[in-house]
Coordinates of C-alpha atoms in Angstrom, one line a residue:
Chain A
M1 CA 10.4 9.1 14.0
V2 CA 9.6 8.2 17.6
A3 CA 6.4 10.2 17.4
E4 CA 5.4 8.4 14.1
L5 CA 6.0 5.1 15.7
K6 CA 3.8 6.0 18.8
E7 CA 1.1 7.1 16.4
L8 CA 1.4 3.8 14.5
W9 CA 1.1 1.9 17.8
R10 CA -2.1 3.9 18.6
F11 CA -3.5 2.6 15.3
R12 CA -2.3 -1.0 15.7
E13 CA -5.9 -2.3 15.7
L14 CA -6.4 -0.8 12.3
L15 CA -3.2 -2.4 11.0
W16 CA -4.4 -5.9 12.2
T17 CA -7.8 -5.3 10.7
M18 CA -6.3 -4.3 7.4
V19 CA -4.0 -7.4 7.4
E20 CA -7.0 -9.6 8.0
R21 CA -9.0 -7.8 5.3
E22 CA -6.1 -8.2 2.8
I23 CA -6.1 -12.0 3.5
R24 CA -9.9 -12.2 3.3
I25 CA -10.1 -10.3 0.0
R26 CA -7.5 -12.3 -1.6
Y27 CA -9.4 -15.6 -1.2
K28 CA -12.9 -14.3 -1.0
N29 CA -14.0 -15.4 -4.5
S30 CA -11.8 -18.4 -5.0
V31 CA -12.6 -22.0 -3.9
G32 CA -9.0 -23.1 -3.7
G33 CA -8.2 -20.3 -1.3
F34 CA -4.7 -20.4 0.2
L35 CA -3.7 -23.4 -2.0
W36 CA -3.5 -21.1 -5.0
S37 CA -0.6 -19.2 -3.6
L38 CA 1.3 -22.4 -3.4
I39 CA 0.6 -23.5 -7.0
N40 CA 3.1 -21.1 -8.5
P41 CA 6.2 -22.2 -6.4
L42 CA 5.2 -25.8 -6.6
V43 CA 4.9 -25.8 -10.4
T44 CA 8.2 -23.8 -10.7
V45 CA 10.0 -26.3 -8.5
L46 CA 8.6 -29.2 -10.4
V47 CA 9.7 -27.7 -13.7
M48 CA 13.1 -26.8 -12.4
T49 CA 13.6 -30.3 -11.0
V50 CA 12.7 -31.9 -14.3
V51 CA 14.9 -29.5 -16.2
F52 CA 17.9 -29.7 -13.9
K53 CA 17.8 -33.3 -13.1
Y54 CA 16.9 -34.9 -16.4
L55 CA 17.8 -32.3 -19.0
V56 CA 20.9 -30.5 -17.5
G57 CA 21.9 -33.5 -15.5
N58 CA 22.5 -32.0 -12.1
Q59 CA 22.8 -34.9 -9.7
T60 CA 22.3 -32.9 -6.4
E61 CA 19.9 -34.9 -4.3
N62 CA 16.5 -33.5 -3.5
F63 CA 17.3 -30.5 -5.6
A64 CA 13.7 -29.3 -5.4
A65 CA 13.9 -28.7 -1.6
Y66 CA 17.0 -26.6 -2.1
I67 CA 15.3 -24.5 -4.7
L68 CA 12.2 -24.1 -2.6
A69 CA 14.2 -23.0 0.5
A70 CA 15.5 -20.0 -1.4
Y71 CA 12.6 -19.4 -3.8
L72 CA 9.8 -19.0 -1.2
P73 CA 11.7 -16.2 0.6
Y74 CA 12.4 -14.5 -2.7
M75 CA 8.7 -14.8 -3.7
F76 CA 7.7 -13.2 -0.4
F77 CA 10.1 -10.3 -1.0
Q78 CA 8.9 -9.8 -4.6
F79 CA 5.2 -9.9 -3.8
A80 CA 5.6 -7.7 -0.7
V81 CA 7.5 -5.0 -2.6
M82 CA 5.2 -5.1 -5.7
D83 CA 2.0 -5.1 -3.6
A84 CA 3.4 -2.3 -1.5
A85 CA 4.2 -0.2 -4.6
Q86 CA 0.5 -0.1 -5.5
S87 CA -0.9 0.1 -1.9
I88 CA -1.0 3.9 -1.7
L89 CA -2.4 4.5 -5.2
V90 CA -5.3 2.1 -4.9
S91 CA -6.4 3.6 -1.7
L92 CA -6.0 7.3 -2.6
P93 CA -9.8 8.0 -2.5
L94 CA -9.8 6.7 1.1
L95 CA -6.7 8.8 2.0
R96 CA -8.5 11.9 0.8
K97 CA -11.2 11.3 3.3
I98 CA -9.9 10.0 6.5
Y99 CA -6.8 10.5 8.7
F100 CA -4.8 7.5 9.8
P101 CA -1.1 6.8 9.6
R102 CA -0.4 6.3 6.0
E103 CA 2.3 3.6 6.5
I104 CA -0.5 1.3 7.6
L105 CA -1.4 0.7 3.9
P106 CA 2.0 -0.7 2.7
L107 CA 2.6 -2.4 6.1
A108 CA -0.7 -4.3 5.8
V109 CA 0.1 -5.8 2.4
I110 CA 3.7 -6.6 3.5
L111 CA 2.5 -8.3 6.6
S112 CA -0.2 -10.2 4.9
N113 CA 2.4 -11.5 2.4
F114 CA 4.6 -12.4 5.3
I115 CA 1.8 -14.5 6.8
H116 CA 1.5 -16.3 3.5
F117 CA 5.2 -16.9 3.4
V118 CA 5.1 -18.4 6.9
L119 CA 2.2 -20.7 5.9
A120 CA 4.2 -21.6 2.7
L121 CA 7.1 -22.6 4.9
L122 CA 4.9 -24.9 6.9
V123 CA 3.9 -26.6 3.6
F124 CA 7.7 -26.7 2.8
F125 CA 8.3 -28.7 6.0
A126 CA 5.4 -31.0 5.2
Y127 CA 7.0 -31.5 1.8
L128 CA 10.3 -32.5 3.4
L129 CA 8.6 -35.0 5.6
A130 CA 6.7 -36.4 2.7
V131 CA 9.9 -36.9 0.7
Y132 CA 11.5 -38.5 3.7
L133 CA 8.6 -40.9 4.2
L134 CA 8.6 -41.9 0.5
H135 CA 12.4 -42.2 0.2
P136 CA 13.8 -42.8 3.7
G137 CA 17.3 -41.5 3.7
V138 CA 18.9 -38.7 5.7
W139 CA 16.6 -37.2 8.3
P140 CA 15.6 -33.8 6.7
F141 CA 15.2 -31.6 9.8
Q142 CA 18.1 -29.7 11.2
W143 CA 18.7 -28.2 14.6
S144 CA 19.9 -25.0 12.9
T145 CA 16.3 -24.5 11.8
L146 CA 15.9 -22.8 15.2
W147 CA 17.6 -19.8 13.7
L148 CA 14.6 -19.4 11.4
P149 CA 12.9 -16.6 13.4
L150 CA 16.1 -14.5 13.2
L151 CA 16.2 -14.9 9.4
L152 CA 12.5 -14.1 9.1
A153 CA 13.0 -10.9 11.1
V154 CA 15.9 -9.8 8.9
N155 CA 13.9 -10.7 5.8
L156 CA 10.8 -8.8 7.0
A157 CA 12.9 -5.7 7.9
L158 CA 14.4 -5.7 4.3
A159 CA 11.0 -6.2 2.7
T160 CA 9.4 -3.5 4.8
G161 CA 12.2 -1.0 4.2
V162 CA 12.2 -1.5 0.5
G163 CA 8.4 -1.7 0.4
L164 CA 7.9 1.6 2.2
A165 CA 10.3 3.4 0.0
V166 CA 8.8 2.0 -3.2
A167 CA 5.3 2.7 -2.0
A168 CA 6.1 6.4 -1.4
L169 CA 8.0 6.9 -4.6
N170 CA 5.6 5.0 -6.8
T171 CA 2.8 7.3 -5.6
F172 CA 4.5 10.2 -7.4
F173 CA 6.2 8.4 -10.2
E174 CA 4.4 5.4 -11.5
D175 CA 7.5 4.3 -13.5
V176 CA 9.0 3.2 -10.2
K177 CA 7.0 0.0 -10.1
Y178 CA 8.2 -1.0 -13.6
I179 CA 11.8 -0.2 -12.7
V180 CA 11.5 -2.2 -9.5
G181 CA 10.0 -5.1 -11.5
V182 CA 13.0 -5.2 -13.7
L183 CA 15.4 -5.0 -10.7
L184 CA 13.6 -7.8 -8.9
Y185 CA 14.0 -9.9 -12.0
L186 CA 17.7 -9.2 -12.1
L187 CA 17.9 -9.9 -8.4
F188 CA 16.4 -13.3 -8.9
F189 CA 19.4 -14.3 -11.1
L190 CA 21.9 -12.4 -9.0
S191 CA 20.9 -14.5 -6.0
P192 CA 21.5 -18.2 -5.4
I193 CA 18.0 -19.4 -6.0
M194 CA 18.2 -21.6 -9.1
Y195 CA 21.8 -22.5 -8.3
F196 CA 24.1 -22.7 -5.3
S197 CA 26.4 -20.1 -3.8
E198 CA 29.1 -22.7 -4.2
N199 CA 28.6 -22.4 -7.9
V200 CA 29.8 -18.8 -7.7
R201 CA 32.6 -19.6 -5.2
Y202 CA 34.1 -22.4 -7.2
S203 CA 33.3 -21.1 -10.7
S204 CA 36.3 -21.5 -13.0
A205 CA 35.6 -18.0 -14.3
L206 CA 36.2 -16.5 -10.9
R207 CA 39.6 -17.8 -9.7
G208 CA 42.1 -16.0 -7.6
P209 CA 41.8 -12.8 -5.5
L210 CA 39.3 -11.3 -8.0
G211 CA 37.1 -14.3 -7.4
D212 CA 37.3 -13.8 -3.6
W213 CA 36.2 -10.2 -4.1
V214 CA 33.3 -11.0 -6.4
Y215 CA 32.1 -13.6 -3.9
T216 CA 32.3 -11.2 -1.0
L217 CA 30.5 -8.5 -3.0
Y218 CA 28.0 -11.0 -4.2
H219 CA 26.9 -11.8 -0.7
W220 CA 26.6 -8.2 0.3
N221 CA 23.4 -8.3 -1.6
P222 CA 20.9 -9.0 1.2
V223 CA 18.6 -11.1 -1.0
A224 CA 21.6 -13.3 -2.0
A225 CA 22.8 -13.6 1.6
L226 CA 19.3 -14.5 2.8
S227 CA 18.8 -17.1 0.1
T228 CA 22.1 -18.8 1.1
A229 CA 21.2 -18.5 4.8
Y230 CA 17.8 -20.1 4.4
R231 CA 19.4 -23.1 2.6
K232 CA 22.1 -23.5 5.2
I233 CA 19.9 -23.4 8.2
L234 CA 16.8 -25.3 6.8
L235 CA 18.5 -28.2 5.0
A236 CA 21.2 -30.7 5.5
P237 CA 24.6 -29.6 4.0
Q238 CA 25.3 -31.6 0.9
P239 CA 28.0 -31.7 -1.8
V240 CA 27.3 -29.5 -4.8
Y241 CA 28.2 -30.2 -8.4
V242 CA 30.2 -27.3 -9.9
E243 CA 31.0 -27.8 -13.5
G244 CA 30.7 -31.5 -13.2
T245 CA 32.9 -31.9 -10.1
K246 CA 31.7 -32.6 -6.6
V247 CA 32.6 -29.9 -4.1
P248 CA 32.0 -29.8 -0.4
P249 CA 29.4 -27.4 0.9
L250 CA 30.5 -24.1 2.5
P251 CA 29.4 -23.5 6.1
M252 CA 27.0 -20.8 7.0
D253 CA 28.9 -17.5 7.1
W254 CA 27.5 -15.8 10.2
G255 CA 29.9 -12.9 10.0
N256 CA 28.5 -11.9 6.6
F257 CA 25.0 -12.5 7.8
A258 CA 25.5 -10.1 10.7
F259 CA 26.8 -7.5 8.3
V260 CA 23.8 -8.0 5.9
S261 CA 21.4 -7.8 8.9
L262 CA 22.7 -4.4 9.7
I263 CA 22.2 -3.4 6.0
C264 CA 18.6 -4.7 6.2
F265 CA 17.7 -2.7 9.3
G266 CA 19.4 0.3 7.8
V267 CA 17.2 -0.1 4.8
L268 CA 14.2 -0.4 7.1
F269 CA 15.2 2.8 8.9
G270 CA 15.9 4.7 5.6
G271 CA 12.7 3.4 3.9
Y272 CA 10.6 4.6 6.8
A273 CA 12.3 7.9 7.0
L274 CA 11.7 8.5 3.3
F275 CA 8.1 7.4 3.6
N276 CA 7.5 9.8 6.5
R277 CA 9.0 12.7 4.5
L278 CA 6.6 12.1 1.6
K279 CA 3.5 10.7 3.2
W280 CA 1.6 14.0 3.7
R281 CA 2.0 14.9 0.1
F282 CA 0.4 11.7 -1.2
V283 CA -3.1 13.3 -1.3
E284 CA -1.8 16.4 -3.0
R285 CA -0.3 14.4 -5.9
P286 CA -1.0 16.3 -9.1
Chain B
M1 CA -21.0 26.0 26.9
S2 CA -17.7 24.6 28.0
S3 CA -14.7 27.0 28.2
E4 CA -12.7 25.0 25.7
P5 CA -13.9 25.4 22.1
A6 CA -14.5 22.2 20.1
I7 CA -12.7 23.5 17.0
V8 CA -10.1 26.2 16.8
A9 CA -8.6 27.5 13.6
R10 CA -5.9 30.2 13.5
D11 CA -4.6 31.9 10.4
L12 CA -5.2 28.8 8.4
V13 CA -3.4 28.9 5.1
K14 CA -3.4 26.1 2.5
D15 CA -1.5 26.2 -0.8
F16 CA -1.8 23.5 -3.5
V17 CA 0.8 23.0 -6.2
V18 CA -0.9 23.2 -9.5
S19 CA 1.0 21.3 -12.2
H20 CA 0.2 22.0 -15.8
S21 CA 2.1 19.1 -17.2
G22 CA 0.4 16.7 -14.7
A23 CA 3.8 15.2 -14.0
N24 CA 3.3 11.8 -12.6
S25 CA 5.9 9.9 -14.5
L26 CA 9.6 10.1 -14.2
K27 CA 10.0 10.8 -17.9
T28 CA 7.9 13.9 -17.8
T29 CA 9.6 15.1 -14.7
I30 CA 13.1 14.7 -16.2
L31 CA 12.2 16.0 -19.6
W32 CA 10.3 19.0 -18.3
F33 CA 12.4 19.6 -15.3
R34 CA 13.6 23.0 -16.4
K35 CA 10.3 24.1 -17.8
A36 CA 8.3 22.8 -14.8
R37 CA 5.9 25.6 -14.0
V38 CA 5.2 25.2 -10.4
E39 CA 2.2 27.4 -9.7
K40 CA 0.8 27.7 -6.3
L41 CA -2.9 28.1 -5.7
R42 CA -3.9 29.5 -2.4
V43 CA -7.1 27.8 -1.4
L44 CA -7.4 29.0 2.1
D45 CA -5.9 32.4 3.0
G46 CA -5.8 33.1 6.7
V47 CA -9.0 31.6 8.2
S48 CA -9.5 31.9 11.9
F49 CA -12.5 30.9 14.1
D50 CA -13.5 29.3 17.3
I51 CA -16.4 26.9 17.5
G52 CA -17.9 26.3 20.9
K53 CA -18.9 22.8 22.0
G54 CA -22.5 21.8 21.1
T55 CA -22.8 24.3 18.2
C56 CA -24.0 23.4 14.7
V57 CA -22.0 25.3 12.2
A58 CA -22.7 25.5 8.5
V59 CA -20.2 26.5 5.9
I60 CA -21.5 28.0 2.7
G61 CA -19.8 29.4 -0.4
K62 CA -19.3 28.9 -4.1
N63 CA -17.6 25.9 -5.6
G64 CA -13.9 26.3 -5.2
A65 CA -14.2 28.6 -2.2
G66 CA -12.2 26.2 -0.1
K67 CA -15.1 24.5 1.8
S68 CA -14.0 20.9 1.2
T69 CA -10.4 21.8 1.8
L70 CA -11.4 23.2 5.2
L71 CA -13.1 20.0 6.1
A72 CA -10.2 18.0 4.9
L73 CA -7.8 20.0 7.0
L74 CA -10.1 19.5 10.0
A75 CA -10.1 15.7 9.3
R76 CA -6.2 15.9 9.2
V77 CA -6.1 14.6 5.7
Y78 CA -4.0 17.6 4.6
R79 CA -1.3 19.4 6.5
P80 CA -1.8 23.2 6.6
T81 CA 0.8 25.3 4.8
S82 CA 0.8 27.6 7.8
G83 CA -1.5 28.2 10.8
F84 CA -3.4 25.4 12.4
I85 CA -6.8 23.9 12.9
R86 CA -7.4 21.7 15.9
A87 CA -10.4 19.7 17.1
N88 CA -10.9 18.8 20.8
G89 CA -12.5 15.4 20.7
R90 CA -13.1 12.5 18.4
I91 CA -14.2 13.4 14.9
A92 CA -16.6 11.3 12.8
P93 CA -16.6 12.2 9.2
L94 CA -19.7 11.3 7.3
L95 CA -18.3 9.7 4.2
E96 CA -19.9 9.9 0.8
L97 CA -21.7 6.7 -0.1
G98 CA -19.5 4.6 2.1
A99 CA -16.1 5.6 0.9
G100 CA -13.7 3.0 2.3
F101 CA -16.1 0.1 1.9
H102 CA -14.6 -2.8 0.0
P103 CA -17.0 -4.2 -2.6
D104 CA -16.0 -7.9 -2.0
L105 CA -16.5 -7.8 1.8
T106 CA -19.8 -8.3 3.5
G107 CA -21.6 -5.4 5.1
L108 CA -20.7 -6.6 8.5
E109 CA -17.0 -6.9 7.7
N110 CA -17.1 -3.4 6.2
V111 CA -18.8 -2.0 9.3
L112 CA -16.0 -3.5 11.4
F113 CA -13.3 -2.1 9.1
N114 CA -14.9 1.3 8.8
G115 CA -15.3 1.6 12.6
V116 CA -11.7 0.8 13.1
I117 CA -10.5 3.2 10.5
L118 CA -12.6 5.9 12.2
G119 CA -10.8 5.2 15.5
L120 CA -12.9 2.7 17.4
S121 CA -11.4 -0.4 18.9
R122 CA -12.8 -3.7 17.7
R123 CA -14.4 -4.4 21.1
E124 CA -16.2 -1.1 21.0
I125 CA -17.5 -1.9 17.5
S126 CA -18.7 -5.4 18.5
K127 CA -20.6 -3.8 21.3
R128 CA -22.5 -1.6 18.9
I129 CA -22.7 -3.8 15.9
D130 CA -26.4 -4.8 16.6
Q131 CA -27.4 -1.2 17.0
I132 CA -25.6 -0.2 13.7
V133 CA -27.2 -3.0 11.7
E134 CA -30.6 -2.3 13.1
F135 CA -30.3 1.4 12.4
S136 CA -29.2 0.8 8.8
E137 CA -32.3 -1.3 8.1
I138 CA -30.3 -3.6 5.9
G139 CA -31.5 -6.8 7.6
H140 CA -30.1 -10.1 6.3
S141 CA -28.2 -8.4 3.4
I142 CA -25.7 -7.4 6.0
D143 CA -24.0 -10.8 5.3
A144 CA -23.9 -10.2 1.5
P145 CA -21.0 -8.5 -0.2
V146 CA -21.3 -4.8 -0.4
R147 CA -21.1 -4.8 -4.2
T148 CA -24.7 -6.2 -4.2
Y149 CA -26.0 -3.1 -2.3
S150 CA -27.9 -0.3 -3.8
S151 CA -26.6 3.2 -3.3
G152 CA -29.3 3.9 -0.8
M153 CA -28.2 0.9 1.3
L154 CA -24.6 2.0 1.1
A155 CA -25.5 5.5 2.3
R156 CA -27.6 4.1 5.1
L157 CA -24.8 1.8 6.3
G158 CA -22.3 4.6 6.1
F159 CA -24.4 6.9 8.1
A160 CA -25.2 4.1 10.6
V161 CA -21.5 3.6 11.3
A162 CA -20.6 7.3 11.6
G163 CA -23.7 7.9 13.7
H164 CA -22.7 5.3 16.3
M165 CA -19.1 6.5 16.8
D166 CA -19.7 8.3 20.0
A167 CA -17.8 11.2 18.4
E168 CA -17.8 14.7 19.8
I169 CA -17.6 16.3 16.4
L170 CA -19.6 15.3 13.3
V171 CA -18.3 16.5 10.0
V172 CA -20.7 16.3 7.1
D173 CA -20.0 17.1 3.5
E174 CA -23.4 17.3 1.7
V175 CA -24.4 13.7 1.9
L176 CA -27.7 13.7 3.8
S177 CA -29.9 13.6 0.7
V178 CA -29.4 10.0 -0.4
G179 CA -31.7 7.8 1.7
D180 CA -35.5 7.8 1.3
L181 CA -37.6 10.2 3.2
D182 CA -38.1 7.9 6.3
F183 CA -34.4 7.3 6.6
E184 CA -33.6 11.0 6.2
R185 CA -36.0 11.7 9.1
K186 CA -34.2 9.1 11.1
C187 CA -30.9 10.7 10.3
V188 CA -32.2 14.1 11.3
R189 CA -33.5 12.6 14.6
R190 CA -30.1 11.0 15.2
I191 CA -28.4 14.3 14.6
Q192 CA -30.8 16.0 17.0
E193 CA -30.0 13.4 19.6
F194 CA -26.3 13.9 19.0
R195 CA -26.7 17.7 19.5
E196 CA -28.7 17.2 22.7
N197 CA -25.9 15.2 24.1
G198 CA -23.6 18.1 23.5
G199 CA -22.1 17.1 20.1
T200 CA -20.7 19.6 17.7
I201 CA -21.6 19.6 14.0
F202 CA -19.6 21.1 11.3
F203 CA -21.2 20.8 7.8
V204 CA -20.9 22.1 4.3
S205 CA -24.1 22.8 2.3
H206 CA -25.3 24.5 -0.8
H207 CA -28.8 24.1 0.5
L208 CA -29.5 27.4 2.3
E209 CA -32.9 26.2 3.5
T210 CA -31.2 23.4 5.4
V211 CA -28.7 25.8 6.8
R212 CA -31.4 28.1 8.1
R213 CA -33.3 25.2 9.6
V214 CA -30.5 23.3 11.4
A215 CA -27.5 25.6 12.0
D216 CA -26.8 27.8 14.9
R217 CA -24.1 29.7 13.1
C218 CA -23.0 30.1 9.6
L219 CA -19.6 30.9 8.0
W220 CA -19.5 32.2 4.4
L221 CA -16.2 31.2 2.8
K222 CA -15.2 33.3 -0.2
D223 CA -11.9 33.0 -2.1
G224 CA -10.3 31.3 0.9
R225 CA -11.4 33.9 3.4
I226 CA -14.3 34.2 5.8
A227 CA -16.6 36.8 4.1
A228 CA -19.2 36.7 6.8
D229 CA -19.7 35.0 10.2
G230 CA -23.0 35.1 12.1
T231 CA -26.4 33.7 12.5
P232 CA -27.7 31.6 9.6
D233 CA -30.4 34.1 8.8
E234 CA -28.1 37.1 8.5
V235 CA -25.3 35.3 6.6
T236 CA -27.6 33.4 4.1
A237 CA -29.5 36.6 3.5
L238 CA -26.3 38.5 2.7
Y239 CA -25.1 35.6 0.6
E240 CA -28.3 35.5 -1.5
D241 CA -28.3 39.3 -1.7
R242 CA -24.9 39.3 -3.3
G243 CA -25.5 36.2 -5.3
G244 CA -22.5 34.5 -3.7
R245 CA -20.1 37.2 -5.0

């Protein structure tokens, strides 16, 4: 693997060029450009706010910000993995002609999605500021936001590991992308994105030692752990309504986060190892 | 001629797995797992040669003799099943009609991308970008998306990039017949210059006349083995004599 990484380093300019190309292609023929990638999360958040606040009757303040803080990272993960799944197949004619480290293809789409994600986070902060200026209340920015680079690194490691594995497997079995699509959909509901992790912790269905276990297992899922972590470090802690009663917010669980980070870097290592095992057979695909 | 050869191949063997079911979905693999007939096709069967620096070598042979596989192995697109092929120096593959060009990007953006993928740094490319654009004779269209180009323009741009790579070895897979006559002459001149500067050329052709005119040496590939190796006149005569068999 060290040799593979050295080779990748030698080709770093190609990687940057491809990332740049990805971003250019995406917005080449659209006037709205980058804004279009924000439409989807903004509409979702708008709809969710209306549904939860006025139809379901959730009284959590500034609920949209809490959804967005978990939804943007999830969207990054989803797009990075789904784009990576196709990355080898669409460039197969090129792979048959020229040598270059094959991992550059999935890495380029993952990194370009990561750049979008970081830009979307900037818009997220602008949104927080706008809400504060319109309804002055609690100052929305937290010191704990300084942990953001760490979370981004763990998130990127996870997306890259899964993306590389899926890219390699999908090249041989095109069913993989459909299976992954379904799994990502499940993951969306198995992670605290449209609800809070406190809803799981204090759920009446999960009382006693069994509930403790379920909650621990629940947060071993890296996407769930990351969703919770983004919320805890980006936004002010605030009481959550669980089945109609107000409960105090749980603090950020750094122990669990450290454990999940290890999992994420393990996934990165495993995904890259799998990719390397298969990468020279891509062009010989039947 | 330098002591170190430009290209070395030793006992080069390449097998391809031929799948009759064309298994590329999980379902077929699982359903047909027991019946999977894995058949191996030996495309190259022990090919060895040394090519000295500055030589122009032509490879001839029937379709399916393994010519393109040999080029792909040289370009490191495939891994050999056993044996090895090694090139000393930078290789510039001449791609068919600008493979690797993205239709939505402009000519200029594609030149940059193609140069980087062929192993140049961005700084090296920006230094030669004017030369490349001038050579390609594309003019102002260089800022238009490549999807608006004619196939002749694509070929010219592709050759212009590969021709300005400062490569030591040029690999050509039958592409030099796409531009108009003037441009073809220009390409031939460029290749001549390339050879005068000590560059090695490795090309595949069905056009025996071209082989006799430009090559110094000719390899006849037959069923994955070298059937003959010598001067173009000898080898092409033998090839024509036997009708490729």
